[in-house]
Amino acid sequence: MAASAELGWTNKDYNYDFTVHGSVQSDMLISEKDYKIGATEYDSKFLMNDYANVGLYSKYLDAGVRVEYMEHPLPGFERDFKGWGVPNFYVKGRYKGFELTAGDFYEQFGSGFILRTYEERSLGVDNSIRGGRLKVNCIPGAKITLLGGVQRRFWEWSRRSRVFGADLEISLQDYIKPLAKHDITWTVAGSYVLKNEDTEKILLMHDFGDSTATEPIEPVGPQLSRLNIPKNVSAVDARTHFYKSGLDLQGEFAWKSADPSYDNGYIYNKGTAYMLTASYSRQGWSLMGQAKRSENMAFRSRRSMNLSSTFLNNMPAFAYQHTYALAAMYPYATQFAPGEWAFQLAGAYHFKRKTALGGKYGTKIKANFSYITGLKRKDAVPGTVFNDPMWKGLEREKTDFFGWGEVYYRDINVQLEKKVLSWFQLNLMYMNQRYNKTQIEGHGGMVKSNIYIGDLKFKLNKTLTLRTELQYLQTDQDRGDWCYALAELSVLPYLMFTVSDQWNHGNGPQDAEDAMKGLDIHPHYYLFGVTGTYKANRLMVSYGRTRAGYNCSGGVCRYVPASRGVSISYSYTF
Amino acid sequence: MKFPILCSLLPAALCMLLASCNKDQDERFIPTPFTPDDYSRIVVMYDFTGQNCVNCPTGHEMMGQITELCGDKFIPVSIHCGGDAWSMDESEDWTDVVPGYRGLRNATGEAIAKKFGQTETSPFPSAVVDAHAPLMPQVSQWLTAVVNDFVADPHPAVSLNLDCEISGEEISTEVNVTSTAAFQGDVHVWVLESGIVAYQKTPSGELYDYTHNHVFRAAAKGVDGEAISIAANQDAMYQDKIKVKPFSGSMDNMTVVAFVADATGIIQATEWQPKK
């Protein structure tokens, strides 16, 4: 909605026109008990997460505010997520290459190895920084960012921990003329982040008689001691990005100083991350390969936190982000603290229309291979987790840089997209997956599965489109085989009707535990829904069951418990 | 040209500078003298746990370490609850699925857990010290929390004397509460059992002969206890009888814990064990 007629004014030198934009989003569940799938009672029958934000935008000044209401939040969010208020407000001024923000802001340095603050509502993540940020873009070929503040944790902005950062990005083609002449874009950049957190009392049992030991120490008699925790943790990042004529090369390295935290069991090792990415694309085909090694890179503004809050950084996920229900059943969660080796190879090829393989309308094939392993640790103790309390205060042995530990995740998938007839389009996918449930969820062994997916779209007439999905997951582990069917009828321009069912018809080793908990071992997760859109409004109403599982985005996951009931979701953007 | 080269060297320079900012091993541990016998208070910790919870044995080990440090000034209570705990209701027999099945969860323990916000979907294990916030899902915080409670109130005004008698499967209890200052709160009498050999999932696999100790079995005065209000230098006596069938095979493995609590948490506690 442009409001310049009411709010703006101009003179011959400056334009003070304003525009107003905003949005409203409300997600609600009217919950029902269903002990057969583990859906329990909540303190309120009506659970909802509500967001409303509005912003004022102009050439020189922006301002915005967001209101949130989660007094009875949807299931699966952390306890402290509950609350309501104004958790986000800012004022941003810009003038001649300088931009200054005061209030709450989001920022990312490079790939996010040492700083990435963002909002992801489905995960309950909002780790914005409240303070000040200065961006300087007036130096040719250079961008500078300076920031400082305190980080949000749900409804708390603790002054016990302060974050400062600096980033410098140089575009070499602005300084080296031959680069620009050959259409080469080449940037080099460096970042620094400092976390300054008040010290805290962390007690442990320590044997002072053996101060040179680097192995886990059994208590020799009760010897109480306090960890000498560093107040300052520094992180440095260096990166480069080269692009020419479809060839894209990136390299990034990050280093973090000793950061004893709950995530790493309060060890004094440094953290490192390395990443190389190469991709090439031409008309009709593309290829991408990337490799990453990270170790001890969980970086939070509060060292003793767990779960998903207060992360300052984010390690990119190298696992393909699936959207089909059964393909996304076992999503990979990036192992920040223990570290990992991750590889990804992806390619796509478009067979042109009116060719033998392309057919009348063309055919697209995509393939992806993701492979993620742990690091090879010389001091690993079988049957213990990475952050076991026995390592408190110690520095663990250096890992073998090129050594691989056990497989955490592997995904090979091939997809075919083809418009067969003018009114009929199909997408087919096959996926072979290995998912280390013990490493990622704490128990369950290695789940090996084959997944087959058919997605068929029929354009019935000018207003009616029918889309159907048939999916099958075959595995001998966990809960056995699943099948999924969906039918979605779109009535243009306003309505869409959906019916689906996900059925665990197979048998697996997890069935015995489920039976002991009183759960149905062959449950149906049915869903009936209708979605309406009108201009900037969207309303979705559905009834059915939701399976317990992990909702992941970018390698960060949130556990969602099972639920049943009426879901209502409304959004409006202006 | 000099500007970008200089700027690109900055991160490397910072790395070298910061590499020196690390503590040697000997500097990392600061001795903290702590003598439990200097304190007259006794600290109680509830450990919310489950037999099917793979990380819970880590919590049990931590309670063992704290017991080694504090001796009889520390009372751990393992309350089996949540989705990873199995019911001790004898009508639920899963011996065909789990050889030697023995569930350790009861409704009273579930209700106690729920009072502290520990639900089916909460992280396990979690603990509270002296029945006050915070609920701690990080095992590494438990030792610090226990020591903090000793320091916060080293010599409570309230003292307890607990005497018990076992006859068959019935335990008769008598609690005498005295206080040097006026006190209002609740008195609780709980029965715990140790030496229960049953299933436990651990990070190294499933164990069918794991020994469970300090397992919460029953609350003589229910979840909320019995209200108490005494003036300074006054005393009050409470008697109860409670019947509990031992899972360990012997009533000698039963212990009785009595404690008084107010809105701030447990003020004082005491434990009775059968003479062996």
PDB file of N, CA, C and O in Angstrom, chain A residues 493-536:
ATOM      1  N   PRO A 493      -9.615 -19.236  -9.359  1.00  0.00           N
ATOM      2  CA  PRO A 493      -8.325 -18.782  -8.809  1.00  0.00           C
ATOM      3  C   PRO A 493      -8.202 -18.841  -7.291  1.00  0.00           C
ATOM      4  O   PRO A 493      -7.211 -18.414  -6.730  1.00  0.00           O
ATOM      5  N   TYR A 494      -9.274 -19.359  -6.613  1.00  0.00           N
ATOM      6  CA  TYR A 494      -9.302 -19.106  -5.171  1.00  0.00           C
ATOM      7  C   TYR A 494      -9.117 -20.329  -4.275  1.00  0.00           C
ATOM      8  O   TYR A 494      -8.691 -20.173  -3.144  1.00  0.00           O
ATOM      9  N   LEU A 495      -9.485 -21.537  -4.731  1.00  0.00           N
ATOM     10  CA  LEU A 495      -9.602 -22.645  -3.785  1.00  0.00           C
ATOM     11  C   LEU A 495      -8.700 -23.818  -4.135  1.00  0.00           C
ATOM     12  O   LEU A 495      -8.353 -24.045  -5.299  1.00  0.00           O
ATOM     13  N   MET A 496      -8.351 -24.579  -3.061  1.00  0.00           N
ATOM     14  CA  MET A 496      -7.645 -25.825  -3.264  1.00  0.00           C
ATOM     15  C   MET A 496      -8.117 -26.806  -2.187  1.00  0.00           C
ATOM     16  O   MET A 496      -8.150 -26.465  -1.003  1.00  0.00           O
ATOM     17  N   PHE A 497      -8.489 -28.038  -2.597  1.00  0.00           N
ATOM     18  CA  PHE A 497      -8.930 -29.075  -1.665  1.00  0.00           C
ATOM     19  C   PHE A 497      -7.880 -30.174  -1.629  1.00  0.00           C
ATOM     20  O   PHE A 497      -7.385 -30.601  -2.664  1.00  0.00           O
ATOM     21  N   THR A 498      -7.570 -30.626  -0.405  1.00  0.00           N
ATOM     22  CA  THR A 498      -6.507 -31.615  -0.248  1.00  0.00           C
ATOM     23  C   THR A 498      -6.993 -32.756   0.628  1.00  0.00           C
ATOM     24  O   THR A 498      -7.658 -32.523   1.647  1.00  0.00           O
ATOM     25  N   VAL A 499      -6.658 -33.973   0.228  1.00  0.00           N
ATOM     26  CA  VAL A 499      -6.872 -35.127   1.096  1.00  0.00           C
ATOM     27  C   VAL A 499      -5.629 -36.005   0.989  1.00  0.00           C
ATOM     28  O   VAL A 499      -5.085 -36.192  -0.098  1.00  0.00           O
ATOM     29  N   SER A 500      -5.152 -36.487   2.139  1.00  0.00           N
ATOM     30  CA  SER A 500      -3.942 -37.316   2.115  1.00  0.00           C
ATOM     31  C   SER A 500      -3.973 -38.308   3.256  1.00  0.00           C
ATOM     32  O   SER A 500      -4.709 -38.135   4.240  1.00  0.00           O
ATOM     33  N   ASP A 501      -3.156 -39.333   3.110  1.00  0.00           N
ATOM     34  CA  ASP A 501      -3.011 -40.314   4.187  1.00  0.00           C
ATOM     35  C   ASP A 501      -1.603 -40.884   4.141  1.00  0.00           C
ATOM     36  O   ASP A 501      -1.084 -41.209   3.068  1.00  0.00           O
ATOM     37  N   GLN A 502      -1.017 -40.978   5.316  1.00  0.00           N
ATOM     38  CA  GLN A 502       0.307 -41.591   5.450  1.00  0.00           C
ATOM     39  C   GLN A 502       0.136 -42.794   6.362  1.00  0.00           C
ATOM     40  O   GLN A 502      -0.348 -42.656   7.490  1.00  0.00           O
ATOM     41  N   TRP A 503       0.487 -43.965   5.889  1.00  0.00           N
ATOM     42  CA  TRP A 503       0.159 -45.197   6.600  1.00  0.00           C
ATOM     43  C   TRP A 503       1.411 -46.000   6.843  1.00  0.00           C
ATOM     44  O   TRP A 503       2.130 -46.356   5.902  1.00  0.00           O
ATOM     45  N   ASN A 504       1.651 -46.340   8.093  1.00  0.00           N
ATOM     46  CA  ASN A 504       2.769 -47.179   8.468  1.00  0.00           C
ATOM     47  C   ASN A 504       2.306 -48.627   8.475  1.00  0.00           C
ATOM     48  O   ASN A 504       1.935 -49.145   9.528  1.00  0.00           O
ATOM     49  N   HIS A 505       2.295 -49.218   7.331  1.00  0.00           N
ATOM     50  CA  HIS A 505       1.728 -50.568   7.253  1.00  0.00           C
ATOM     51  C   HIS A 505       2.776 -51.655   7.505  1.00  0.00           C
ATOM     52  O   HIS A 505       2.433 -52.825   7.697  1.00  0.00           O
ATOM     53  N   GLY A 506       4.039 -51.270   7.508  1.00  0.00           N
ATOM     54  CA  GLY A 506       5.088 -52.280   7.671  1.00  0.00           C
ATOM     55  C   GLY A 506       5.373 -52.600   9.124  1.00  0.00           C
ATOM     56  O   GLY A 506       4.803 -52.019  10.045  1.00  0.00           O
ATOM     57  N   ASN A 507       6.260 -53.544   9.346  1.00  0.00           N
ATOM     58  CA  ASN A 507       6.686 -53.943  10.686  1.00  0.00           C
ATOM     59  C   ASN A 507       8.177 -53.671  10.844  1.00  0.00           C
ATOM     60  O   ASN A 507       8.952 -53.867   9.895  1.00  0.00           O
ATOM     61  N   GLY A 508       8.545 -53.231  12.035  1.00  0.00           N
ATOM     62  CA  GLY A 508       9.956 -52.934  12.283  1.00  0.00           C
ATOM     63  C   GLY A 508      10.284 -53.113  13.745  1.00  0.00           C
ATOM     64  O   GLY A 508       9.388 -53.282  14.581  1.00  0.00           O
ATOM     65  N   PRO A 509      11.551 -53.042  14.120  1.00  0.00           N
ATOM     66  CA  PRO A 509      11.970 -53.266  15.506  1.00  0.00           C
ATOM     67  C   PRO A 509      11.435 -52.235  16.491  1.00  0.00           C
ATOM     68  O   PRO A 509      11.378 -52.499  17.693  1.00  0.00           O
ATOM     69  N   GLN A 510      11.027 -51.076  16.033  1.00  0.00           N
ATOM     70  CA  GLN A 510      10.489 -50.046  16.919  1.00  0.00           C
ATOM     71  C   GLN A 510       9.058 -50.375  17.356  1.00  0.00           C
ATOM     72  O   GLN A 510       8.539 -49.810  18.319  1.00  0.00           O
ATOM     73  N   ASP A 511       8.399 -51.311  16.664  1.00  0.00           N
ATOM     74  CA  ASP A 511       6.988 -51.613  16.949  1.00  0.00           C
ATOM     75  C   ASP A 511       6.792 -52.073  18.394  1.00  0.00           C
ATOM     76  O   ASP A 511       5.790 -51.728  19.037  1.00  0.00           O
ATOM     77  N   ALA A 512       7.737 -52.868  18.908  1.00  0.00           N
ATOM     78  CA  ALA A 512       7.582 -53.399  20.268  1.00  0.00           C
ATOM     79  C   ALA A 512       7.550 -52.252  21.284  1.00  0.00           C
ATOM     80  O   ALA A 512       6.702 -52.228  22.180  1.00  0.00           O
ATOM     81  N   GLU A 513       8.471 -51.298  21.140  1.00  0.00           N
ATOM     82  CA  GLU A 513       8.477 -50.144  22.057  1.00  0.00           C
ATOM     83  C   GLU A 513       7.194 -49.350  21.936  1.00  0.00           C
ATOM     84  O   GLU A 513       6.648 -48.870  22.930  1.00  0.00           O
ATOM     85  N   ASP A 514       6.716 -49.169  20.713  1.00  0.00           N
ATOM     86  CA  ASP A 514       5.486 -48.400  20.509  1.00  0.00           C
ATOM     87  C   ASP A 514       4.314 -49.102  21.174  1.00  0.00           C
ATOM     88  O   ASP A 514       3.457 -48.466  21.784  1.00  0.00           O
ATOM     89  N   ALA A 515       4.265 -50.424  21.041  1.00  0.00           N
ATOM     90  CA  ALA A 515       3.170 -51.179  21.653  1.00  0.00           C
ATOM     91  C   ALA A 515       3.203 -51.029  23.167  1.00  0.00           C
ATOM     92  O   ALA A 515       2.162 -50.897  23.815  1.00  0.00           O
ATOM     93  N   MET A 516       4.404 -51.014  23.742  1.00  0.00           N
ATOM     94  CA  MET A 516       4.516 -50.862  25.197  1.00  0.00           C
ATOM     95  C   MET A 516       4.033 -49.486  25.646  1.00  0.00           C
ATOM     96  O   MET A 516       3.599 -49.311  26.773  1.00  0.00           O
ATOM     97  N   LYS A 517       4.122 -48.505  24.766  1.00  0.00           N
ATOM     98  CA  LYS A 517       3.649 -47.158  25.112  1.00  0.00           C
ATOM     99  C   LYS A 517       2.166 -47.010  24.828  1.00  0.00           C
ATOM    100  O   LYS A 517       1.598 -45.948  25.022  1.00  0.00           O
ATOM    101  N   GLY A 518       1.540 -48.074  24.332  1.00  0.00           N
ATOM    102  CA  GLY A 518       0.113 -48.005  24.038  1.00  0.00           C
ATOM    103  C   GLY A 518      -0.190 -47.374  22.692  1.00  0.00           C
ATOM    104  O   GLY A 518      -1.328 -46.989  22.427  1.00  0.00           O
ATOM    105  N   LEU A 519       0.825 -47.285  21.822  1.00  0.00           N
ATOM    106  CA  LEU A 519       0.616 -46.653  20.518  1.00  0.00           C
ATOM    107  C   LEU A 519       0.159 -47.683  19.490  1.00  0.00           C
ATOM    108  O   LEU A 519       0.494 -48.868  19.580  1.00  0.00           O
ATOM    109  N   ASP A 520      -0.570 -47.214  18.499  1.00  0.00           N
ATOM    110  CA  ASP A 520      -0.978 -48.046  17.371  1.00  0.00           C
ATOM    111  C   ASP A 520       0.261 -48.308  16.517  1.00  0.00           C
ATOM    112  O   ASP A 520       0.970 -47.369  16.154  1.00  0.00           O
ATOM    113  N   ILE A 521       0.549 -49.576  16.206  1.00  0.00           N
ATOM    114  CA  ILE A 521       1.777 -49.838  15.457  1.00  0.00           C
ATOM    115  C   ILE A 521       1.558 -49.762  13.942  1.00  0.00           C
ATOM    116  O   ILE A 521       2.506 -49.866  13.178  1.00  0.00           O
ATOM    117  N   HIS A 522       0.335 -49.595  13.516  1.00  0.00           N
ATOM    118  CA  HIS A 522       0.062 -49.390  12.086  1.00  0.00           C
ATOM    119  C   HIS A 522      -0.872 -48.183  11.924  1.00  0.00           C
ATOM    120  O   HIS A 522      -1.985 -48.305  11.414  1.00  0.00           O
ATOM    121  N   PRO A 523      -0.423 -47.017  12.338  1.00  0.00           N
ATOM    122  CA  PRO A 523      -1.316 -45.872  12.331  1.00  0.00           C
ATOM    123  C   PRO A 523      -1.518 -45.275  10.939  1.00  0.00           C
ATOM    124  O   PRO A 523      -0.654 -45.379  10.074  1.00  0.00           O
ATOM    125  N   HIS A 524      -2.654 -44.627  10.773  1.00  0.00           N
ATOM    126  CA  HIS A 524      -2.918 -43.797   9.600  1.00  0.00           C
ATOM    127  C   HIS A 524      -2.816 -42.336  10.035  1.00  0.00           C
ATOM    128  O   HIS A 524      -3.389 -41.950  11.055  1.00  0.00           O
ATOM    129  N   TYR A 525      -2.110 -41.550   9.269  1.00  0.00           N
ATOM    130  CA  TYR A 525      -2.061 -40.106   9.516  1.00  0.00           C
ATOM    131  C   TYR A 525      -2.801 -39.430   8.371  1.00  0.00           C
ATOM    132  O   TYR A 525      -2.221 -39.065   7.357  1.00  0.00           O
ATOM    133  N   TYR A 526      -4.108 -39.289   8.560  1.00  0.00           N
ATOM    134  CA  TYR A 526      -4.969 -38.738   7.518  1.00  0.00           C
ATOM    135  C   TYR A 526      -5.056 -37.223   7.671  1.00  0.00           C
ATOM    136  O   TYR A 526      -4.853 -36.671   8.752  1.00  0.00           O
ATOM    137  N   LEU A 527      -5.393 -36.577   6.563  1.00  0.00           N
ATOM    138  CA  LEU A 527      -5.520 -35.114   6.589  1.00  0.00           C
ATOM    139  C   LEU A 527      -6.514 -34.677   5.539  1.00  0.00           C
ATOM    140  O   LEU A 527      -6.441 -35.131   4.394  1.00  0.00           O
ATOM    141  N   PHE A 528      -7.444 -33.797   5.924  1.00  0.00           N
ATOM    142  CA  PHE A 528      -8.400 -33.203   4.989  1.00  0.00           C
ATOM    143  C   PHE A 528      -8.257 -31.691   5.108  1.00  0.00           C
ATOM    144  O   PHE A 528      -8.326 -31.160   6.214  1.00  0.00           O
ATOM    145  N   GLY A 529      -8.088 -31.012   3.989  1.00  0.00           N
ATOM    146  CA  GLY A 529      -7.877 -29.575   4.108  1.00  0.00           C
ATOM    147  C   GLY A 529      -8.434 -28.805   2.927  1.00  0.00           C
ATOM    148  O   GLY A 529      -8.651 -29.355   1.846  1.00  0.00           O
ATOM    149  N   VAL A 530      -8.682 -27.525   3.191  1.00  0.00           N
ATOM    150  CA  VAL A 530      -9.096 -26.619   2.117  1.00  0.00           C
ATOM    151  C   VAL A 530      -8.319 -25.320   2.297  1.00  0.00           C
ATOM    152  O   VAL A 530      -8.129 -24.843   3.426  1.00  0.00           O
ATOM    153  N   THR A 531      -7.832 -24.777   1.184  1.00  0.00           N
ATOM    154  CA  THR A 531      -7.061 -23.531   1.209  1.00  0.00           C
ATOM    155  C   THR A 531      -7.732 -22.533   0.300  1.00  0.00           C
ATOM    156  O   THR A 531      -8.115 -22.876  -0.824  1.00  0.00           O
ATOM    157  N   GLY A 532      -7.882 -21.331   0.803  1.00  0.00           N
ATOM    158  CA  GLY A 532      -8.467 -20.269  -0.010  1.00  0.00           C
ATOM    159  C   GLY A 532      -7.521 -19.088  -0.092  1.00  0.00           C
ATOM    160  O   GLY A 532      -6.906 -18.714   0.905  1.00  0.00           O
ATOM    161  N   THR A 533      -7.365 -18.536  -1.284  1.00  0.00           N
ATOM    162  CA  THR A 533      -6.551 -17.327  -1.430  1.00  0.00           C
ATOM    163  C   THR A 533      -7.387 -16.260  -2.129  1.00  0.00           C
ATOM    164  O   THR A 533      -8.124 -16.563  -3.085  1.00  0.00           O
ATOM    165  N   TYR A 534      -7.303 -15.064  -1.620  1.00  0.00           N
ATOM    166  CA  TYR A 534      -8.012 -13.934  -2.227  1.00  0.00           C
ATOM    167  C   TYR A 534      -7.156 -12.707  -2.061  1.00  0.00           C
ATOM    168  O   TYR A 534      -6.899 -12.258  -0.948  1.00  0.00           O
ATOM    169  N   LYS A 535      -6.675 -12.187  -3.131  1.00  0.00           N
ATOM    170  CA  LYS A 535      -5.756 -11.053  -3.136  1.00  0.00           C
ATOM    171  C   LYS A 535      -4.576 -11.379  -2.217  1.00  0.00           C
ATOM    172  O   LYS A 535      -3.879 -12.364  -2.439  1.00  0.00           O
ATOM    173  N   ALA A 536      -4.367 -10.622  -1.176  1.00  0.00           N
ATOM    174  CA  ALA A 536      -3.203 -10.862  -0.316  1.00  0.00           C
ATOM    175  C   ALA A 536      -3.521 -11.752   0.876  1.00  0.00           C
ATOM    176  O   ALA A 536      -2.699 -11.913   1.770  1.00  0.00           O
TER     177      ALA A 536
END
